[in-house]
């Protein structure tokens, strides 16, 4: 059947032109004036079309100048140009390009798969769907001397056309945009240039539509012969990147430095990375010993955590390296180890479900609820801080107290609990958990008989609740990390310092809880100091007076306190500088604070130590990690080492689906109100949700610097984008997570703007295309660090504003998270943290357990059957009722949990539509918070409001909703269940 028009023209000319202008605005002009695109000489285009693969007797060009009208079908007949090519010159008038389709005049079309061809000016070729800027019929002239064959990699750019704009040394530049390069192989383009008597050329590359790579304004200098240009680097005398690769027959180097250490019946084996001519892809670890015989385990990192071994048994471990070709190195020297006594069996298994289903309740474990007073500890600052006067030791809450009140959290409707770090801490004021000392040991001040960390995990899982463990990879305590490196400081028990330095007790080991019989303190430091210079000391001027005095007027000595610049912390384990620029590279490789020794996370021994430690907690069955200070570690280190190690360990222990749903969310602290943190991609939250897009040096330290420089040069306008959070019209589409790094993030931009819900909503929307998938963002108003706009106090906007914030968080994309006590506006307006300079009772980290006294019975999430005592009063508060019902509604509507969203066709303030489709589930919801809204272009059908039960029948694609009032909302669900839960103070 003859068609009167081509099948689909795709974009309108106006939309296309707008898109190109937007692209030009983002990419900007090239810095070198010789690479500036010249104006179109006569606003014309000569279009060459290849007929080689077409059996057409004639060819027509059907076109529309940008902003103009289409020619009459079938268009204008093209003329023969040279072998396999036809051409037509088009007068564009004032237009700077055209849309085009081609046909044979009798109904057979080439319209670029329905999108049309977007063509510019000058000479343009269209061959097999590929557009380039060149004249295929031009006479190249005789070769008179030197030539250069240039291969260009567009892998990191995504260009579908590449032009070479060049100038032989001493000659003239080609006309902009240059000559079209030919596709050579995947990701590579090729062009041979006749240089005449020149021995090199200057070059820039472009995609034919105004986007240039001119080596950041310097152009590329390319010699004669064969060269490659990739990621701003020219390699002269290069091998053909498209030539068949010679088979790799070279085995990797033998792994060295293999060590094995046992904790109970678990063994951590680690080794130094091997080298290879191409690259090592993994390792085979062979274990011998015990009654189970020989086992071989494949790993991708340089650490293996081997668990469930026989007690008091000798084992031997050897390691072989493997490359991509399957070559295997010889075995390493054996590392031998003997296990200890069998510990209590671990029973934890992660729940393994989609984390977006689970709203999060965040607690500082030591400040939430006290279940066992025998493990309370005040520390060295107990009196000075004022805590002693309040009978409020810093370590007060514990796992037993949390287990006892899991039903309270479940009664609020939360199914995930984020807890502060559990590892053994060591500093003067370490109740919060961020001063890790022994990463392999749970802090005894949190555990009790019958209430170990494992008991907490198991108890939560029995109630259908997840445990997210706060973890720290960036730093240890100021005293180092036990099992990795702990510094010895200078100390002397003279008349000035005997109060500070505990007498050494060779039989005593610090665990935070046990009281040293000599000093009478649990915060014992006798193992940390020495008057005599220790063997192997690298600290400068050991024990010599600095010339300074302490606050008490005492003499201060060199090496008396840890300092990164004194040589006390070897660079193999720790960085050796202070942060000078919080938005500079040094923020990723220097110390945050004197109490936080910055781990050298690019060092293999450090990586092995941390991976082995956190494998232990994965094995216990935790459901995810909240990553502290994630921005202070280079993304390439996360992507190369830590994130794959987490995923591999969960998959190894619990399967692939559990690994995919193990929730890792990072604190990428960007305390600004704009999309990008002061224009720096490397310091912005969304940056950490993406994989790397180019290769870097094998050395992790070098790679970190290369990555930083490369991404800063790319700038914010050239970062990857995603539609994973957005509906396509009214339709849900399968998200693309192929470029996902493995780390989700806390939504810092919404957090900073939650002084007003509408500001948070507007700012959140503006950022969502730059995350890999914003539906996984963790969203909160305030936390243990800051309130909105980097406020130092807990949120004090008022109950109505809190209700409005909650209504937005529970229905907009992302995972709603509440800091403990916010459901009763606990400590509103109080300073969140002032260290030991004021009592904890006066801060945002005050003890909460007094509000939880009494008993309660819970039958399901958000369903409290009975309560008595103070907890009954707590549960009667208006925001408690509000969050309970919000959790009921969110739990019943999949679109509110995992759905994509859109604001297209919607008038109103905080109003949006969300949809989630999977298998037999199709959930579509219309939401408005506080204000009224009108939805147009929506599917017809029956909509039921989950708040009021109101029923609306839509026949014309439009639904209008009156304003429900501040803090209230409406959730109209297509074919929905109707009213969910009972009316409360806000949802009614």
mmCIF file of N, CA, C and O in Angstrom, residues 478-508:
data_model
loop_
_atom_site.group_PDB
_atom_site.id
_atom_site.type_symbol
_atom_site.label_atom_id
_atom_site.label_comp_id
_atom_site.label_asym_id
_atom_site.label_seq_id
_atom_site.Cartn_x
_atom_site.Cartn_y
_atom_site.Cartn_z
ATOM 1 N N UNK A 478 41.533 7.866 66.819
ATOM 2 C CA UNK A 478 42.866 8.478 66.845
ATOM 3 C C UNK A 478 43.931 7.484 67.288
ATOM 4 O O UNK A 478 45.131 7.708 67.079
ATOM 5 N N UNK A 479 43.507 6.384 67.901
ATOM 6 C CA UNK A 479 44.466 5.394 68.389
ATOM 7 C C UNK A 479 44.701 4.277 67.387
ATOM 8 O O UNK A 479 45.293 3.257 67.712
ATOM 9 N N UNK A 480 44.246 4.474 66.142
ATOM 10 C CA UNK A 480 44.500 3.475 65.119
ATOM 11 C C UNK A 480 43.430 2.413 65.057
ATOM 12 O O UNK A 480 42.321 2.577 65.576
ATOM 13 N N UNK A 481 43.772 1.300 64.426
ATOM 14 C CA UNK A 481 42.836 0.193 64.237
ATOM 15 C C UNK A 481 43.521 -1.093 64.678
ATOM 16 O O UNK A 481 44.536 -1.490 64.099
ATOM 17 N N UNK A 482 42.990 -1.702 65.686
ATOM 18 C CA UNK A 482 43.592 -2.931 66.211
ATOM 19 C C UNK A 482 43.579 -4.010 65.133
ATOM 20 O O UNK A 482 42.567 -4.260 64.486
ATOM 21 N N UNK A 483 44.709 -4.671 64.969
ATOM 22 C CA UNK A 483 44.848 -5.693 63.939
ATOM 23 C C UNK A 483 45.367 -5.149 62.640
ATOM 24 O O UNK A 483 45.757 -5.913 61.749
ATOM 25 N N UNK A 484 45.410 -3.835 62.493
ATOM 26 C CA UNK A 484 45.993 -3.192 61.306
ATOM 27 C C UNK A 484 47.224 -2.403 61.725
ATOM 28 O O UNK A 484 48.349 -2.757 61.399
ATOM 29 N N UNK A 485 47.004 -1.316 62.468
ATOM 30 C CA UNK A 485 48.118 -0.553 63.031
ATOM 31 C C UNK A 485 47.593 0.310 64.170
ATOM 32 O O UNK A 485 46.583 0.998 64.022
ATOM 33 N N UNK A 486 48.266 0.253 65.300
ATOM 34 C CA UNK A 486 47.967 1.135 66.425
ATOM 35 C C UNK A 486 49.262 1.820 66.841
ATOM 36 O O UNK A 486 50.261 1.156 67.114
ATOM 37 N N UNK A 487 49.283 3.149 66.874
ATOM 38 C CA UNK A 487 50.515 3.854 67.209
ATOM 39 C C UNK A 487 50.813 3.775 68.701
ATOM 40 O O UNK A 487 49.908 3.673 69.528
ATOM 41 N N UNK A 488 52.087 3.822 69.033
ATOM 42 C CA UNK A 488 52.509 4.007 70.423
ATOM 43 C C UNK A 488 52.863 5.473 70.597
ATOM 44 O O UNK A 488 53.670 6.013 69.834
ATOM 45 N N UNK A 489 52.252 6.132 71.578
ATOM 46 C CA UNK A 489 52.519 7.547 71.790
ATOM 47 C C UNK A 489 53.515 7.724 72.939
ATOM 48 O O UNK A 489 53.691 6.834 73.778
ATOM 49 N N UNK A 490 54.161 8.876 72.951
ATOM 50 C CA UNK A 490 55.062 9.182 74.056
ATOM 51 C C UNK A 490 54.234 9.545 75.285
ATOM 52 O O UNK A 490 53.264 10.304 75.211
ATOM 53 N N UNK A 491 54.634 9.001 76.447
ATOM 54 C CA UNK A 491 53.974 9.341 77.693
ATOM 55 C C UNK A 491 54.908 9.151 78.858
ATOM 56 O O UNK A 491 55.877 8.390 78.781
ATOM 57 N N UNK A 492 54.644 9.859 79.931
ATOM 58 C CA UNK A 492 55.476 9.742 81.126
ATOM 59 C C UNK A 492 54.596 9.976 82.352
ATOM 60 O O UNK A 492 53.805 10.916 82.385
ATOM 61 N N UNK A 493 54.730 9.100 83.333
ATOM 62 C CA UNK A 493 53.929 9.252 84.561
ATOM 63 C C UNK A 493 54.725 10.088 85.579
ATOM 64 O O UNK A 493 55.161 9.589 86.620
ATOM 65 N N UNK A 494 54.908 11.372 85.232
ATOM 66 C CA UNK A 494 55.604 12.258 86.150
ATOM 67 C C UNK A 494 54.576 13.014 86.990
ATOM 68 O O UNK A 494 53.393 12.695 86.998
ATOM 69 N N UNK A 495 55.031 14.043 87.688
ATOM 70 C CA UNK A 495 54.117 14.772 88.571
ATOM 71 C C UNK A 495 53.016 15.480 87.807
ATOM 72 O O UNK A 495 51.961 15.790 88.369
ATOM 73 N N UNK A 496 53.255 15.742 86.523
ATOM 74 C CA UNK A 496 52.238 16.424 85.729
ATOM 75 C C UNK A 496 51.259 15.454 85.078
ATOM 76 O O UNK A 496 50.071 15.718 84.992
ATOM 77 N N UNK A 497 51.757 14.309 84.608
ATOM 78 C CA UNK A 497 50.957 13.471 83.719
ATOM 79 C C UNK A 497 50.494 12.156 84.339
ATOM 80 O O UNK A 497 49.827 11.379 83.655
ATOM 81 N N UNK A 498 50.784 11.884 85.574
ATOM 82 C CA UNK A 498 50.380 10.590 86.138
ATOM 83 C C UNK A 498 48.866 10.438 86.198
ATOM 84 O O UNK A 498 48.347 9.316 86.170
ATOM 85 N N UNK A 499 48.156 11.549 86.264
ATOM 86 C CA UNK A 499 46.679 11.480 86.273
ATOM 87 C C UNK A 499 46.129 11.005 84.933
ATOM 88 O O UNK A 499 45.045 10.442 84.855
ATOM 89 N N UNK A 500 46.889 11.236 83.876
ATOM 90 C CA UNK A 500 46.393 10.945 82.530
ATOM 91 C C UNK A 500 46.779 9.553 82.049
ATOM 92 O O UNK A 500 45.970 8.843 81.447
ATOM 93 N N UNK A 501 48.031 9.155 82.317
ATOM 94 C CA UNK A 501 48.518 7.875 81.809
ATOM 95 C C UNK A 501 48.337 6.789 82.851
ATOM 96 O O UNK A 501 48.939 6.841 83.931
ATOM 97 N N UNK A 502 47.531 5.791 82.536
ATOM 98 C CA UNK A 502 47.331 4.670 83.446
ATOM 99 C C UNK A 502 48.596 3.815 83.509
ATOM 100 O O UNK A 502 49.295 3.645 82.503
ATOM 101 N N UNK A 503 48.848 3.272 84.691
ATOM 102 C CA UNK A 503 49.976 2.342 84.814
ATOM 103 C C UNK A 503 49.715 1.125 83.945
ATOM 104 O O UNK A 503 48.584 0.656 83.814
ATOM 105 N N UNK A 504 50.777 0.608 83.335
ATOM 106 C CA UNK A 504 50.622 -0.531 82.435
ATOM 107 C C UNK A 504 50.195 -1.769 83.212
ATOM 108 O O UNK A 504 50.690 -2.038 84.302
ATOM 109 N N UNK A 505 49.296 -2.512 82.635
ATOM 110 C CA UNK A 505 48.824 -3.768 83.199
ATOM 111 C C UNK A 505 48.936 -4.802 82.085
ATOM 112 O O UNK A 505 48.072 -4.878 81.209
ATOM 113 N N UNK A 506 50.023 -5.556 82.088
ATOM 114 C CA UNK A 506 50.327 -6.454 80.985
ATOM 115 C C UNK A 506 49.243 -7.501 80.761
ATOM 116 O O UNK A 506 49.098 -8.037 79.677
ATOM 117 N N UNK A 507 48.473 -7.809 81.778
ATOM 118 C CA UNK A 507 47.429 -8.817 81.615
ATOM 119 C C UNK A 507 46.078 -8.255 81.257
ATOM 120 O O UNK A 507 45.078 -8.991 81.221
ATOM 121 N N UNK A 508 46.010 -6.967 80.993
ATOM 122 C CA UNK A 508 44.712 -6.328 80.743
ATOM 123 C C UNK A 508 44.613 -5.857 79.299
ATOM 124 O O UNK A 508 45.556 -5.297 78.748
#
